[in-house]
Amino acid sequence: QVQLVESGGGLVQAGGSLRLSCAASGHTFSGSAMGWFRQPPGKEREFVAAISYGGGITDYADSVKARFTIARHNAKNTVYLQMNSLKPEDTAVYYCAAGPSVTIADMKSASGYAYWGQGTQVTVSS
């Protein structure tokens, strides 16, 4: 079992930065791929970024490449999402997810992640 708690969301102006954190409890964190997903208002949940269990492989949605960075600190059981050059279209509820069985090929697919946090709101004003 893995419990996930996101933090770091808030209101920021366009062009600004935020860093989201996801603290995990449970013994499977270090063996799990971790992902960030988001759900914009009135839209479906979408993939943002993911990182392999060892941290050596990352993947990003095209819309956030070169602006967002995912990282993990296994000793702290925490995964981060550094978000720079934020745009109003980045406004969404951001969710952290853990996937003990997720393979590198499947990191973009939400269906493979077994555990989810409650989400944190990110609002970018224009």
CSV table of C-alpha atoms in Angstrom, one decimal:
chain,number,residue,atom,x,y,z
A,1,GLN,CA,0.0,0.0,0.0
A,2,VAL,CA,1.1,3.5,-0.8
A,3,GLN,CA,-0.5,6.7,0.6
A,4,LEU,CA,0.2,9.9,-1.3
A,5,VAL,CA,-0.2,13.5,-0.2
A,6,GLU,CA,0.4,16.4,-2.6
A,7,SER,CA,1.3,19.9,-1.6
A,8,GLY,CA,2.7,23.1,-3.2
A,9,GLY,CA,-0.3,24.2,-5.3
A,10,GLY,CA,-1.6,27.7,-5.3
A,11,LEU,CA,-2.3,30.8,-7.3
A,12,VAL,CA,0.5,32.2,-9.5
A,13,GLN,CA,0.7,34.7,-12.3
A,14,ALA,CA,1.6,33.6,-15.8
A,15,GLY,CA,5.3,33.2,-16.2
A,16,GLY,CA,5.7,32.3,-12.6
A,17,SER,CA,6.9,29.0,-11.0
A,18,LEU,CA,5.6,26.5,-8.5
A,19,ARG,CA,7.0,23.3,-7.1
A,20,LEU,CA,4.7,20.5,-6.2
A,21,SER,CA,5.6,17.8,-3.8
A,22,CYS,CA,4.2,14.4,-3.3
A,23,ALA,CA,5.0,12.7,0.0
A,24,ALA,CA,4.5,8.9,0.0
A,25,SER,CA,4.2,6.5,2.8
A,26,GLY,CA,4.4,2.8,2.3
A,27,HIS,CA,7.2,0.4,1.6
A,28,THR,CA,6.7,0.2,-2.2
A,29,PHE,CA,7.6,3.8,-3.1
A,30,SER,CA,11.2,3.2,-4.1
A,31,GLY,CA,10.0,0.4,-6.4
A,32,SER,CA,7.3,2.4,-8.0
A,33,ALA,CA,7.2,4.5,-11.1
A,34,MET,CA,5.7,7.9,-10.2
A,35,GLY,CA,3.5,10.1,-12.3
A,36,TRP,CA,1.9,13.5,-12.2
A,37,PHE,CA,-1.4,14.0,-13.9
A,38,ARG,CA,-3.8,16.9,-14.1
A,39,GLN,CA,-7.4,17.6,-14.7
A,40,PRO,CA,-8.2,21.1,-16.1
A,41,PRO,CA,-11.7,22.5,-15.4
A,42,GLY,CA,-14.3,20.6,-17.4
A,43,LYS,CA,-11.8,18.3,-19.0
A,44,GLU,CA,-10.5,14.8,-18.7
A,45,ARG,CA,-7.5,13.9,-16.6
A,46,GLU,CA,-4.3,14.1,-18.6
A,47,PHE,CA,-0.7,12.9,-18.3
A,48,VAL,CA,1.9,15.5,-17.3
A,49,ALA,CA,5.1,13.8,-16.3
A,50,ALA,CA,6.5,10.5,-15.0
A,51,ILE,CA,9.7,9.1,-13.6
A,52,SER,CA,10.9,5.5,-13.4
A,53,TYR,CA,11.5,3.9,-10.0
A,54,GLY,CA,15.2,4.5,-10.1
A,55,GLY,CA,14.8,8.1,-11.4
A,56,GLY,CA,16.9,7.4,-14.5
A,57,ILE,CA,14.0,7.7,-17.0
A,58,THR,CA,11.6,10.5,-17.3
A,59,ASP,CA,8.8,11.4,-19.7
A,60,TYR,CA,6.7,14.5,-20.3
A,61,ALA,CA,3.6,15.6,-22.1
A,62,ASP,CA,4.5,17.7,-25.1
A,63,SER,CA,2.7,20.7,-23.6
A,64,VAL,CA,5.0,20.9,-20.6
A,65,LYS,CA,8.4,19.8,-22.1
A,66,ALA,CA,11.2,22.2,-21.3
A,67,ARG,CA,9.0,23.9,-18.7
A,68,PHE,CA,8.4,21.2,-16.1
A,69,THR,CA,10.8,18.9,-14.4
A,70,ILE,CA,10.0,15.8,-12.5
A,71,ALA,CA,12.4,14.4,-9.9
A,72,ARG,CA,12.3,12.0,-7.0
A,73,HIS,CA,14.2,11.5,-3.7
A,74,ASN,CA,13.7,7.9,-2.7
A,75,ALA,CA,15.3,8.4,0.7
A,76,LYS,CA,12.7,11.0,1.5
A,77,ASN,CA,9.8,9.1,-0.2
A,78,THR,CA,9.0,12.2,-2.2
A,79,VAL,CA,8.5,13.1,-5.8
A,80,TYR,CA,8.6,16.7,-7.1
A,81,LEU,CA,7.2,18.6,-10.1
A,82,GLN,CA,9.0,21.8,-10.7
A,83,MET,CA,6.8,24.0,-12.9
A,84,ASN,CA,8.3,27.0,-14.7
A,85,SER,CA,7.0,29.5,-17.2
A,86,LEU,CA,3.5,28.7,-16.1
A,87,LYS,CA,0.6,29.5,-18.5
A,88,PRO,CA,-3.1,29.9,-17.8
A,89,GLU,CA,-3.7,26.6,-19.6
A,90,ASP,CA,-1.7,24.9,-16.9
A,91,THR,CA,-4.6,25.6,-14.5
A,92,ALA,CA,-5.8,22.3,-13.2
A,93,VAL,CA,-6.0,20.0,-10.2
A,94,TYR,CA,-2.7,18.1,-10.1
A,95,TYR,CA,-2.5,14.5,-9.0
A,96,CYS,CA,0.4,12.4,-7.9
A,97,ALA,CA,0.2,8.7,-8.7
A,98,ALA,CA,2.3,5.6,-7.8
A,99,GLY,CA,2.6,2.6,-10.1
A,100,PRO,CA,4.4,-0.4,-8.7
A,101,SER,CA,3.6,-2.4,-11.8
A,102,VAL,CA,4.0,0.4,-14.3
A,103,THR,CA,6.6,-0.2,-17.0
A,104,ILE,CA,8.6,2.4,-18.8
A,105,ALA,CA,6.5,1.9,-21.9
A,106,ASP,CA,3.3,2.5,-20.0
A,107,MET,CA,4.3,5.5,-17.8
A,108,LYS,CA,2.0,7.9,-19.7
A,109,SER,CA,-1.1,5.8,-19.1
A,110,ALA,CA,-3.2,6.6,-16.0
A,111,SER,CA,-4.8,3.2,-15.9
A,112,GLY,CA,-1.5,1.6,-14.8
A,113,TYR,CA,-1.2,3.6,-11.6
A,114,ALA,CA,-2.6,1.9,-8.5
A,115,TYR,CA,-2.4,4.7,-6.0
A,116,TRP,CA,-3.5,8.3,-6.2
A,117,GLY,CA,-3.2,11.4,-4.1
A,118,GLN,CA,-6.1,13.7,-3.4
A,119,GLY,CA,-4.9,16.4,-5.7
A,120,THR,CA,-3.7,20.0,-5.3
A,121,GLN,CA,-5.1,23.0,-7.2
A,122,VAL,CA,-2.8,25.0,-9.4
A,123,THR,CA,-4.3,28.3,-10.8
A,124,VAL,CA,-2.4,30.4,-13.2
A,125,SER,CA,-3.7,33.9,-13.8
A,126,SER,CA,-3.1,35.8,-17.0
